[in-house]
Short mmCIF file of C-alpha atoms in Angstrom, two decimals:
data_model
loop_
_atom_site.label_atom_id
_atom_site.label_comp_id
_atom_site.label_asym_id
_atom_site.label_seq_id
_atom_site.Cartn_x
_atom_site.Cartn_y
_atom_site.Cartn_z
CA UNK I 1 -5.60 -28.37 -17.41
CA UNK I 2 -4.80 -28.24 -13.60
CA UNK I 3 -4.25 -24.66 -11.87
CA UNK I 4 -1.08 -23.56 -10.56
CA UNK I 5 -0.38 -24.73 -7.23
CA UNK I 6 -2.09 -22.33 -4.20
CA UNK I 7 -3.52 -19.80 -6.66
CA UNK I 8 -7.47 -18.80 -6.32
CA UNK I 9 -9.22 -19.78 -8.57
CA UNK I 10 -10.94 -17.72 -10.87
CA UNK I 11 -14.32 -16.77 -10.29
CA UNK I 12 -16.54 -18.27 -13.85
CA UNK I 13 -18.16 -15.53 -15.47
CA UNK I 14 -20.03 -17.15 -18.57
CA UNK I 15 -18.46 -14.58 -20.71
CA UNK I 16 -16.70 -15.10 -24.16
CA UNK I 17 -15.83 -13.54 -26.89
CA UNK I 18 -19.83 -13.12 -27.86
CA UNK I 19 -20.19 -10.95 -24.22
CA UNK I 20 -17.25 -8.90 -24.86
CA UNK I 21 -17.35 -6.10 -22.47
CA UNK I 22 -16.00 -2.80 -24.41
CA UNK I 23 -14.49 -0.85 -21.65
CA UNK I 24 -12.68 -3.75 -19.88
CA UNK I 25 -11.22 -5.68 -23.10
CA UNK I 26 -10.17 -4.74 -26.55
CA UNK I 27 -10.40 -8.80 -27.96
CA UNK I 28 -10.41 -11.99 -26.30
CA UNK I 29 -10.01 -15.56 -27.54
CA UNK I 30 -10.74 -18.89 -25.66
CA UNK I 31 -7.21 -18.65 -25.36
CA UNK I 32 -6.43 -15.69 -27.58
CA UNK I 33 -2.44 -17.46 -27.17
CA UNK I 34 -1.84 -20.99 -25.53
CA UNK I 35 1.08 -20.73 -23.44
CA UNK I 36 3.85 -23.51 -23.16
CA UNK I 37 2.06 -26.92 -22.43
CA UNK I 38 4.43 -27.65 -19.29
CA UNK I 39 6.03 -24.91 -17.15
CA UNK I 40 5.17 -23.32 -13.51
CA UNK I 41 2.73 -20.50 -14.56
CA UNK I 42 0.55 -23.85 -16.16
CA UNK I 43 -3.12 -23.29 -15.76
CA UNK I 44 -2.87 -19.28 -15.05
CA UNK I 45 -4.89 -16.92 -17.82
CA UNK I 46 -3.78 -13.33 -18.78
CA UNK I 47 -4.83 -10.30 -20.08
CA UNK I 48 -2.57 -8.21 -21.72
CA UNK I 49 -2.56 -4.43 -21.40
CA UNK I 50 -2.77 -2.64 -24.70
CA UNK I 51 0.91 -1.22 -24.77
CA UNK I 52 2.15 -4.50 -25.35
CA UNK I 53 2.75 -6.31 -28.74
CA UNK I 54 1.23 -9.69 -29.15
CA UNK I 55 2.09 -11.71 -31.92
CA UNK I 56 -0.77 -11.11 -35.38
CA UNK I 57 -2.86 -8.00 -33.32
CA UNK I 58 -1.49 -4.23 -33.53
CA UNK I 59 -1.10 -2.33 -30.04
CA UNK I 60 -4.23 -0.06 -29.61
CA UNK I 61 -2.88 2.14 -26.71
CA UNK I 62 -6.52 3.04 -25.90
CA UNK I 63 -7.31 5.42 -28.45
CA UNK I 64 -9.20 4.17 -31.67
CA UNK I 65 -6.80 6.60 -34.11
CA UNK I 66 -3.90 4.31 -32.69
CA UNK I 67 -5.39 1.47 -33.25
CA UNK I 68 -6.59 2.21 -36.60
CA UNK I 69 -3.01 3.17 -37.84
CA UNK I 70 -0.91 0.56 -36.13
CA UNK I 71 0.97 -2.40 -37.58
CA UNK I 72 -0.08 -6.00 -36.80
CA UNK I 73 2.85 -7.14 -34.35
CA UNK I 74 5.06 -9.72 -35.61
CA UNK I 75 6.39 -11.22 -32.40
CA UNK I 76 5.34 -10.78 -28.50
CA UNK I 77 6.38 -8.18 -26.46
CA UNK I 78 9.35 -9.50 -24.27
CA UNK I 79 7.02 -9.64 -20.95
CA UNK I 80 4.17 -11.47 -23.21
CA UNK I 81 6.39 -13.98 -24.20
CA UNK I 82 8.13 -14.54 -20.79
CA UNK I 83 4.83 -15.28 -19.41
CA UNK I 84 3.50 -17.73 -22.23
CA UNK I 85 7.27 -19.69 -21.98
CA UNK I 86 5.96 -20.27 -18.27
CA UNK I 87 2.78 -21.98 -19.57
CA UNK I 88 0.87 -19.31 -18.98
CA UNK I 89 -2.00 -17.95 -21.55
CA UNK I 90 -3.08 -15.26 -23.10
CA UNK I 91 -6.98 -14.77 -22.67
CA UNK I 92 -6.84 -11.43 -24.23
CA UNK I 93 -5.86 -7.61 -24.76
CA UNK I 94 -7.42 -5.64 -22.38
CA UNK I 95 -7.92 -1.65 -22.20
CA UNK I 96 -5.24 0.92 -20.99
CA UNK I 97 -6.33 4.73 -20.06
CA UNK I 98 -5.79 6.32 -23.27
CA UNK I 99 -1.85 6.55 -24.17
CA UNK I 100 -1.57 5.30 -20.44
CA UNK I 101 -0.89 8.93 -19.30
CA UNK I 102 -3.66 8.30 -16.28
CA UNK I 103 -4.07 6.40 -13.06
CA UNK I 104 -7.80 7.16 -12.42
CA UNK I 105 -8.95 4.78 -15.14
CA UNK I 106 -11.47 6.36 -17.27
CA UNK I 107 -11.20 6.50 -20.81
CA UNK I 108 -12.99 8.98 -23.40
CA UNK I 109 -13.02 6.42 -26.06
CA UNK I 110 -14.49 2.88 -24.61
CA UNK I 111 -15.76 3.78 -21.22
CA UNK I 112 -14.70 3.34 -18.30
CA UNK I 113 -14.06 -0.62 -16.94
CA UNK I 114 -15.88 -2.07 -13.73
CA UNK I 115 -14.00 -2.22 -10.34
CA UNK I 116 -14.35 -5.54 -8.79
CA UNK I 117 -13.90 -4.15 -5.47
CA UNK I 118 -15.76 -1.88 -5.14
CA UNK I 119 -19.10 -1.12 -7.18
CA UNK I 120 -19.74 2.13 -8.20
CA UNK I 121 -16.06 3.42 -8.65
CA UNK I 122 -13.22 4.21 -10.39
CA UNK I 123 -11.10 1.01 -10.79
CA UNK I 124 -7.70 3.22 -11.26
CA UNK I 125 -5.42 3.13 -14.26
CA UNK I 126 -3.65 3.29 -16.52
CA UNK I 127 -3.56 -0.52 -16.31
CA UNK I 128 -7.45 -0.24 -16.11
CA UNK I 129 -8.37 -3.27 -18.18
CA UNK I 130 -5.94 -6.04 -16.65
CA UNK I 131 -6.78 -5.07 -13.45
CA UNK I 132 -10.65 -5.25 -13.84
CA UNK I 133 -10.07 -8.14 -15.47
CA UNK I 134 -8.28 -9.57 -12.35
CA UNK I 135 -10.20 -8.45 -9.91
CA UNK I 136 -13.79 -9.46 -11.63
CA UNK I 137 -12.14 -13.16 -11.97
CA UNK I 138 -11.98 -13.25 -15.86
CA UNK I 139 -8.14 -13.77 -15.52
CA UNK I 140 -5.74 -14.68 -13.21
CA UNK I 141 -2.92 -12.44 -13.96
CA UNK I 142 -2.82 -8.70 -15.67
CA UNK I 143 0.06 -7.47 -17.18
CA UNK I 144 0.38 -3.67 -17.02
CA UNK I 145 2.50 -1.08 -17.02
CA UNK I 146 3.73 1.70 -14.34
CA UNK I 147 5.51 5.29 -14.87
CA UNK I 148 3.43 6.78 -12.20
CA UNK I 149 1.65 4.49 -10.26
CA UNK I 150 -0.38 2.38 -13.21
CA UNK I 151 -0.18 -1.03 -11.54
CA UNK I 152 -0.17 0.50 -8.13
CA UNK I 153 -2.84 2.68 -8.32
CA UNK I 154 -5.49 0.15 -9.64
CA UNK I 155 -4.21 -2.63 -6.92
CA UNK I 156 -4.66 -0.02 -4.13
CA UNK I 157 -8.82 0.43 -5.52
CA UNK I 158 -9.41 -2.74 -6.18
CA UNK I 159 -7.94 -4.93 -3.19
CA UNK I 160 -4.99 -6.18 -5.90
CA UNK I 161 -1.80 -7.25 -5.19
CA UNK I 162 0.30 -5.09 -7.80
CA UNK I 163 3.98 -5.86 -8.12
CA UNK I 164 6.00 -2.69 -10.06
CA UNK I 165 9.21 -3.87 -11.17
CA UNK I 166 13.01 -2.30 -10.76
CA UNK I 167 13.15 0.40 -13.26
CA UNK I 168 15.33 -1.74 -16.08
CA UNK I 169 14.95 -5.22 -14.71
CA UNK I 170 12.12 -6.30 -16.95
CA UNK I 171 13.10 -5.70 -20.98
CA UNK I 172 10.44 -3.48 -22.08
CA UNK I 173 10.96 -4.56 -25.91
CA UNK I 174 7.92 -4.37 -27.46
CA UNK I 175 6.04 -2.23 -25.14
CA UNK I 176 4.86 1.20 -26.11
CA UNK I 177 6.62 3.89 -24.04
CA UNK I 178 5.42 7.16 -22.22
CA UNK I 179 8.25 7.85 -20.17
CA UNK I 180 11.72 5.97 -20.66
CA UNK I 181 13.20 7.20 -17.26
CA UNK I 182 10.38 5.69 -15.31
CA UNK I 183 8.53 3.13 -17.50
CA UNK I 184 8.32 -0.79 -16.20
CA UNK I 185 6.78 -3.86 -16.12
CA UNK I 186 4.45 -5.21 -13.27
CA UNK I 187 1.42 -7.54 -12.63
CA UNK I 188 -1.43 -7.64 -10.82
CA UNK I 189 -2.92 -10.86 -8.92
CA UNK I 190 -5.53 -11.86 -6.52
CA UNK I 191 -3.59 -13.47 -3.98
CA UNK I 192 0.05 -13.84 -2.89
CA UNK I 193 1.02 -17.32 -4.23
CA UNK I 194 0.26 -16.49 -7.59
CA UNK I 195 2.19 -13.09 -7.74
CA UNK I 196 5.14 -15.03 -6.08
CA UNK I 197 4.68 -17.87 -9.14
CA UNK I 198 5.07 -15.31 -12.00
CA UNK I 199 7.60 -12.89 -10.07
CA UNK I 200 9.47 -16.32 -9.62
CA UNK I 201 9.35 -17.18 -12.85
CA UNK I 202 9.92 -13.89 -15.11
CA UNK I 203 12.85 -12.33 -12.54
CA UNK I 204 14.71 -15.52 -12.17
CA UNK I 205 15.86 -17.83 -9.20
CA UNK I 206 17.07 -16.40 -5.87
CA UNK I 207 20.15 -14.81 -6.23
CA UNK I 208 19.51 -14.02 -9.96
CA UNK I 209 17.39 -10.24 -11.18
CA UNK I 210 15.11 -9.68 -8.78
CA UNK I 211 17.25 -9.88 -5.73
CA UNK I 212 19.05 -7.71 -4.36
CA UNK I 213 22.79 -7.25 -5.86
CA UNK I 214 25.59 -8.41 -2.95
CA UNK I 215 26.56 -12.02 -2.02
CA UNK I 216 24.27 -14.18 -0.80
CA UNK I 217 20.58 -12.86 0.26
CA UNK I 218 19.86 -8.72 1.21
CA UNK I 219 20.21 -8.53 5.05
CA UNK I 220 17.15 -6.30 5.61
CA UNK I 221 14.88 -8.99 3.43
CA UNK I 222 16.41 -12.12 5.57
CA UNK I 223 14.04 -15.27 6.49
CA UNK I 224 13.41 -15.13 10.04
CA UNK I 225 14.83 -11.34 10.76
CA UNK I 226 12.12 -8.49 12.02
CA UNK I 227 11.65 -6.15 8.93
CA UNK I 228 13.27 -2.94 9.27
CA UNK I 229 10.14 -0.32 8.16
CA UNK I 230 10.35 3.23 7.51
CA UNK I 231 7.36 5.45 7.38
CA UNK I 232 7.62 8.57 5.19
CA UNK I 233 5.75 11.14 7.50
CA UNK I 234 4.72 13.56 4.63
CA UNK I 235 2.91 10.76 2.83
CA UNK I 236 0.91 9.73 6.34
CA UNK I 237 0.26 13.24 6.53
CA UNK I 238 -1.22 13.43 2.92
CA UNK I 239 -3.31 10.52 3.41
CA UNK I 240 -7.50 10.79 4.05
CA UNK I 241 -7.70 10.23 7.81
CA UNK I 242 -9.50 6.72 7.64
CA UNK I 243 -6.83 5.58 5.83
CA UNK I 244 -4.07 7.31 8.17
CA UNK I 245 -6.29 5.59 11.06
CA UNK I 246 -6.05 2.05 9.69
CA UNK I 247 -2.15 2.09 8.55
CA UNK I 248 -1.14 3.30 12.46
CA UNK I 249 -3.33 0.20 13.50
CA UNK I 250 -1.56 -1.84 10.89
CA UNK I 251 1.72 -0.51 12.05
CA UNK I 252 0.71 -1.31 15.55
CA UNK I 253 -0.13 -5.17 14.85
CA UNK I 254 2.74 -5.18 13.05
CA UNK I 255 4.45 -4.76 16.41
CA UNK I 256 2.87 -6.41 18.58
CA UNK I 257 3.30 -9.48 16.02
CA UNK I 258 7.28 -8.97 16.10
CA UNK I 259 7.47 -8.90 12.87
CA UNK I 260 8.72 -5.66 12.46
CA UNK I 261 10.81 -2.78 13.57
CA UNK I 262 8.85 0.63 12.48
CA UNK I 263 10.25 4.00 12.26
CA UNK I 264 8.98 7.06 10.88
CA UNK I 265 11.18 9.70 8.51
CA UNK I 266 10.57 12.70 6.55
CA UNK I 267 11.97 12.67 2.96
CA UNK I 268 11.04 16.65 2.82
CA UNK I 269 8.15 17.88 0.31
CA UNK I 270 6.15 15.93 -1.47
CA UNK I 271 5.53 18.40 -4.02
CA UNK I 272 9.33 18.54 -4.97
CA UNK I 273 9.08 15.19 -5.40
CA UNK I 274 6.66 15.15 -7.89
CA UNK I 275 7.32 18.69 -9.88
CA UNK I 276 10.87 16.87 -10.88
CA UNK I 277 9.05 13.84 -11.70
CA UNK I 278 5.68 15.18 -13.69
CA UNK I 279 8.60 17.47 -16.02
CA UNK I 280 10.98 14.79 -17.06
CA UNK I 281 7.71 12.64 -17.59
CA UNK I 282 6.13 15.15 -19.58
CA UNK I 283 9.40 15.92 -21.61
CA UNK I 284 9.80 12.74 -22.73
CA UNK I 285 5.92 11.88 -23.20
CA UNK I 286 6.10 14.98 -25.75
CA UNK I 287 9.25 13.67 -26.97
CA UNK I 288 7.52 10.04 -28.14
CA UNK I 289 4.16 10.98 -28.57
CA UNK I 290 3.94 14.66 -29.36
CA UNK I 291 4.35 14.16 -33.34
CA UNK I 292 1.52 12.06 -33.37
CA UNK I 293 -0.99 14.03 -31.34
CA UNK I 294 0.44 16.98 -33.53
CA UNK I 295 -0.91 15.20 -36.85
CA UNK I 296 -3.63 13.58 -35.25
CA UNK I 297 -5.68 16.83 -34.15
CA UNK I 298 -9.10 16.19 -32.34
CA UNK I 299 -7.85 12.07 -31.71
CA UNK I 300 -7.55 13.01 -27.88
CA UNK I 301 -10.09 12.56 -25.09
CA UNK I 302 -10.25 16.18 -23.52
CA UNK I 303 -8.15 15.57 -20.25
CA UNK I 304 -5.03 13.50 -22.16
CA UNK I 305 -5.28 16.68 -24.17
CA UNK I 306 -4.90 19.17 -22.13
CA UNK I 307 -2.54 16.98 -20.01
CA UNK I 308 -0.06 16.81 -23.53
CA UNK I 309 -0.79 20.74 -23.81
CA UNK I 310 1.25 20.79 -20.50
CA UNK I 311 3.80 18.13 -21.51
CA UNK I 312 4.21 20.48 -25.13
CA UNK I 313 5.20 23.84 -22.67
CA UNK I 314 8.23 21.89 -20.84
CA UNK I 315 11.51 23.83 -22.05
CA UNK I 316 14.50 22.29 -22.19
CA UNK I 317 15.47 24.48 -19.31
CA UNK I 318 12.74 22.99 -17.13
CA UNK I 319 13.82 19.61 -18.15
CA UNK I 320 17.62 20.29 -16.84
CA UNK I 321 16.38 21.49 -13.76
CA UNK I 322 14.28 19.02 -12.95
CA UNK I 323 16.40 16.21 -14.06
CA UNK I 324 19.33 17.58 -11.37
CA UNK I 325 16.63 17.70 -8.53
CA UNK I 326 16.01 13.84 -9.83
CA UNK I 327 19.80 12.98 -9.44
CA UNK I 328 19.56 14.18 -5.53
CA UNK I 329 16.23 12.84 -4.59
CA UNK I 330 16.78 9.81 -6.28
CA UNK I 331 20.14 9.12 -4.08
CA UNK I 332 18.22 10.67 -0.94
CA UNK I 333 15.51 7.39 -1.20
CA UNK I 334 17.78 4.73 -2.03
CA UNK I 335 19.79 6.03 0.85
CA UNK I 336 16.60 5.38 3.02
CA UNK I 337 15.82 1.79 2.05
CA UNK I 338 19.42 0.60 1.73
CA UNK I 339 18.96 -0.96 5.38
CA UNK I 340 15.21 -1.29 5.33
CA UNK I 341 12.06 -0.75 3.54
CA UNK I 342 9.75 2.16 3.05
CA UNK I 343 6.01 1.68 4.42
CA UNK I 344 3.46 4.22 3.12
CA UNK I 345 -0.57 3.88 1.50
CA UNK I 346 -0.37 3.20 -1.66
CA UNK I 347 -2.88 5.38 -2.29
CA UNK I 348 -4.49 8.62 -0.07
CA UNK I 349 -7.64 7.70 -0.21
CA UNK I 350 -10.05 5.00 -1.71
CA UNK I 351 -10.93 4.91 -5.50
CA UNK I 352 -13.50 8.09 -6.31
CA UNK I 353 -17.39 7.78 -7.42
CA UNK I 354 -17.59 6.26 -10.84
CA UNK I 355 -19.72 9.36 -11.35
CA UNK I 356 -17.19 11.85 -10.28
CA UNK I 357 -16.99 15.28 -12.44
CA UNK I 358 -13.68 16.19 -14.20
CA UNK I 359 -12.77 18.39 -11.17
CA UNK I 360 -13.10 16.00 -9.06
CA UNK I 361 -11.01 13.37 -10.70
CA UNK I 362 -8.39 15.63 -11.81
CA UNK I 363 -8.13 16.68 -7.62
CA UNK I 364 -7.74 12.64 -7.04
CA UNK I 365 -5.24 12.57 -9.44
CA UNK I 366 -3.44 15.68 -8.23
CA UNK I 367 -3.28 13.78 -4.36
CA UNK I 368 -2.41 10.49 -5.83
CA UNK I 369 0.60 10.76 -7.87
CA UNK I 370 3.01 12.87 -5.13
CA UNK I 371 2.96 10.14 -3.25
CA UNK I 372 3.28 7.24 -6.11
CA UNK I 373 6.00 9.13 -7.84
CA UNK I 374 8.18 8.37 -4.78
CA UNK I 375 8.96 4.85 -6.10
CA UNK I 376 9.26 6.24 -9.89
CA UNK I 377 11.59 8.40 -8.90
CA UNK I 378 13.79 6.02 -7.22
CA UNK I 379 13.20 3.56 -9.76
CA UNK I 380 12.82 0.95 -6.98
CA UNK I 381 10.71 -1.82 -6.91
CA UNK I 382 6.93 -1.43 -5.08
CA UNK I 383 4.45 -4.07 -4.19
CA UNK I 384 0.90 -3.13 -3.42
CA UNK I 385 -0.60 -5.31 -0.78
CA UNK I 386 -4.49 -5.26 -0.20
CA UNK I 387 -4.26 -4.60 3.62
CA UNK I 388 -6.82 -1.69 4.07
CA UNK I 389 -10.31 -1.61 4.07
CA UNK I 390 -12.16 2.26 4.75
CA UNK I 391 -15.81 3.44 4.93
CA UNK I 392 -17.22 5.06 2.00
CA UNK I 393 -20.59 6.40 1.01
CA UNK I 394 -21.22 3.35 -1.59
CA UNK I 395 -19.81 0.91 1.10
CA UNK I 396 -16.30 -0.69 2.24
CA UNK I 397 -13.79 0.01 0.01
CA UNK I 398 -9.92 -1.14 -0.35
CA UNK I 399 -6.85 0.63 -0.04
CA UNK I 400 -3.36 -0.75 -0.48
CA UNK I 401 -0.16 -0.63 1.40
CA UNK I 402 2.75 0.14 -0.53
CA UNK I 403 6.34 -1.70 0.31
CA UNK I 404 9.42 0.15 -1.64
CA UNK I 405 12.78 -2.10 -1.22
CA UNK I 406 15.65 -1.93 -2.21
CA UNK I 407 16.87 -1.71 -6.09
CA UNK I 408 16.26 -5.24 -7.50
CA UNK I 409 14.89 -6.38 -4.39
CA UNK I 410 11.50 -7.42 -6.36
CA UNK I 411 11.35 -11.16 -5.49
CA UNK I 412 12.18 -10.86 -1.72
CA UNK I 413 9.76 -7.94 -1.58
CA UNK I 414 7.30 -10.13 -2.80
CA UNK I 415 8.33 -12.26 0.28
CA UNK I 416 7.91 -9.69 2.54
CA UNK I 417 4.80 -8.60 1.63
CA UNK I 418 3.41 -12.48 1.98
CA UNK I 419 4.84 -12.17 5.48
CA UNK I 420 3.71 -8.68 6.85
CA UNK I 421 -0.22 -9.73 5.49
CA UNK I 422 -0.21 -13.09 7.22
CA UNK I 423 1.09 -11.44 10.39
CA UNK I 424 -0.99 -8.30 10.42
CA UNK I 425 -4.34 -9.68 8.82
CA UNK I 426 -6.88 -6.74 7.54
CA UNK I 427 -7.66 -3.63 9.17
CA UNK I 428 -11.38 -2.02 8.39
CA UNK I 429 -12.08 1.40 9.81
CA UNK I 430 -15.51 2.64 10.72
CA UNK I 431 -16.92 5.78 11.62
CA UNK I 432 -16.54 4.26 15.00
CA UNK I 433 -13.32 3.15 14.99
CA UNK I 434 -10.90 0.45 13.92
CA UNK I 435 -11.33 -3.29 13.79
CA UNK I 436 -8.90 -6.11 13.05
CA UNK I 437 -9.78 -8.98 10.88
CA UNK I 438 -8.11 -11.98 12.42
CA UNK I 439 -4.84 -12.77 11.22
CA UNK I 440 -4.98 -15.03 7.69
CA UNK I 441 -2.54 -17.54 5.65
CA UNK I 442 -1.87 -15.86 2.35
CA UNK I 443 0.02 -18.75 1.19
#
């Protein structure tokens, strides 16, 4: 079976199904599903994250109580099947942060997977298991899910490109839900060619989903026009300063490439941003899952516990609120990328010590999600691009840069993204400075 055309290939890892590894994968088969035997996603392996119905399992959700009461599927989940219609297949079901109401990637019940990027840390969740899976070269793609930064949190720590969807644009039948107002589809991938091959195939030609609405292609994604690129100042602000040090160089090749345009806004408090998000999205967690954790007492790992404590206390008063300041700040960012895109880290800071205390992850978690909410909240499409490499006491470590277009903008986006990392190449800090890798083809 040949690969798909330009993809990396996957690094061999001698494993099977007899050197399972528990915290990365729930099951795996040699394939678990054959895809299509023609189609453009031919040759490409997958691991499903376990919110997502495939055909003769049951959907764990990363908690054994789940597991143990849940249904064997009868069909695929509507993103499963997309993917094995394109030839792709199914390799296995891989782990999700328990209920996926995470990004840091841990999980109280099966450990806590590897991250291929960077030995020794976190690898970032909830879409923990697909993306260690992609990044360790056991699959080619990962199909997750993001309400808060789930596919673009684990890109950003592992050196992933990770694709979130338009809030809508993928059907999300047969996926479990956390958070209906913010919920979507997205993949993670090693390289550019083969995150353009499955956005390509599952969002439809150009001029189809995944474009922006209008006549003809979006202006501020044109072939051949300098990108238009906004740069929210609060997030810059937020970020650790390696990180803020290697984005301003990245902005500056950018530049001097002429291959972009780069201006810098304010879109006001972050913490407003993410107070209206954090109550809708614990409303509605409570409202789908709060009967089970009710009659499943003790089931919980003790952060997702206390974190549905929280979600339990939201009044419908709070909810209201919050849901008006979403109306405004939702129209304030779409007003800011309707003639260009938004620029920002995708993360503050690099993925935290595997070892890290409670404290210390729930502090991560606390700087991370401000700034990912931004795109939840608009429920615009972001891309992760591995751009951003910073020092770290267990080594070099990656950090992503996050694009936010335009409302089903997802497939030029992708283009964009492809462009702005073969023009600007990688930037590494140091504790004595900033370097440049030489510019590379992504294609």
């Amino acid at each position: 079976m040949s690969a798909a055309p330009g993809r990396a290939p996957s690094v061999p890892d001698g494993s099977g199904p007899s050197a399972l590894d528990g915290a990365v994968w729930r099951t795996v088969g040699d394939p678990l599903v054959a895809g299509a035997p023609e189609g453009p996603l031919r040759g490409l392996t997958v691991a499903v994250k376990d919110l997502f119905a495939v055909a003769g399992h049951r959907v764990g959700a990363g908690n054994p109580t789940w597991l143990r009461d849940a249904r064997t599927e009868p069909e695929h989940a509507h993103a499963v099947a997309d993917l094995l219609r394109g030839g792709a297949s199914v390799r296995g079901i891989a782990r999700t942060d328990e209920l996926a109401y995470s990004v840091v990637g841990d999980n109280a019940h099966y450990g806590t997977p590897p991250n291929g990027a960077a030995p020794g840390a976190m690898p970032g969740g909830s879409s923990s298991g697909p993306a260690s899976a992609v990044a360790t070269g056991q699959v080619d793609v990962g199909l997750g899910s993001d309400t808060a930064g789930s596919i673009r949190v684990p890109a950003s720590w592992q050196g992933l490109w990770g694709l979130r969807t338009t809030h809508g644009l993928v059907p999300r039948d047969g996926m479990l839900p956390l958070a209906s107002s913010f919920d979507t589809v997205g993949w993670l991938v090693r390289d550019a060619a083969t995150l353009a091959a499955v956005a390509s195939w599952c969002l439809g030609p150009p001029g189809g989903p995944g474009l922006a609405p209008g006549s003809g292609r979006d202006p501020v994604l044109a072939p051949g026009r300098r990108l238009r690129l906004r740069v929210p100042a609060e997030v810059v602000a937020a970020a650790d300063p390696s990180v803020a040090d290697a984005f301003a160089a990245l902005l500056d090749g950018w530049r001097a490439a002429g291959v972009a345009d780069v201006e810098t806004v304010e879109v006001g408090p972050l913490d407003r941003w993410f107070d209206a998000f954090r109550t809708v999205q614990g409303a509605e967690a409570w409202r789908v899952d709060g009967p089970w954790v009710t009659a499943h007492p003790g089931a919980l790992g003790p952060a997702l516990a206390e974190r549905f404590a929280a979600a339990a206390a939201v009044t419908a008063a709070d909810e209201a609120r919050a849901r008006a300041d979403l109306d405004r700040l939702r129209a304030d960012l779409r007003a800011v990328v309707t003639d260009a895109l938004l620029v920002l880290p995708t993360t503050p800071g690099p993925a935290p010590a595997r070892d890290a205390g409670a404290a210390e992850l729930a502090r991560v978690r606390a700087a991370t999600l401000p700034t990912t909410a931004l795109a939840g909240v608009g429920g615009l499409p972001a891309l992760s691009v591995p751009l951003l490499t910073v020092p770290t006491v267990r080594g070099p470590a990656p950090v992503g840069v996050c694009l936010v277009g335009p409302a089903s903008s997802d497939l030029d986006l992708v283009r964009a993204g492809a462009a702005l990392a073969a023009a600007g190449g990688t930037v590494r800090t140091r504790t004595t400075g900033v370097e440049r890798d030489a510019a590379k083809e992504t294609r």
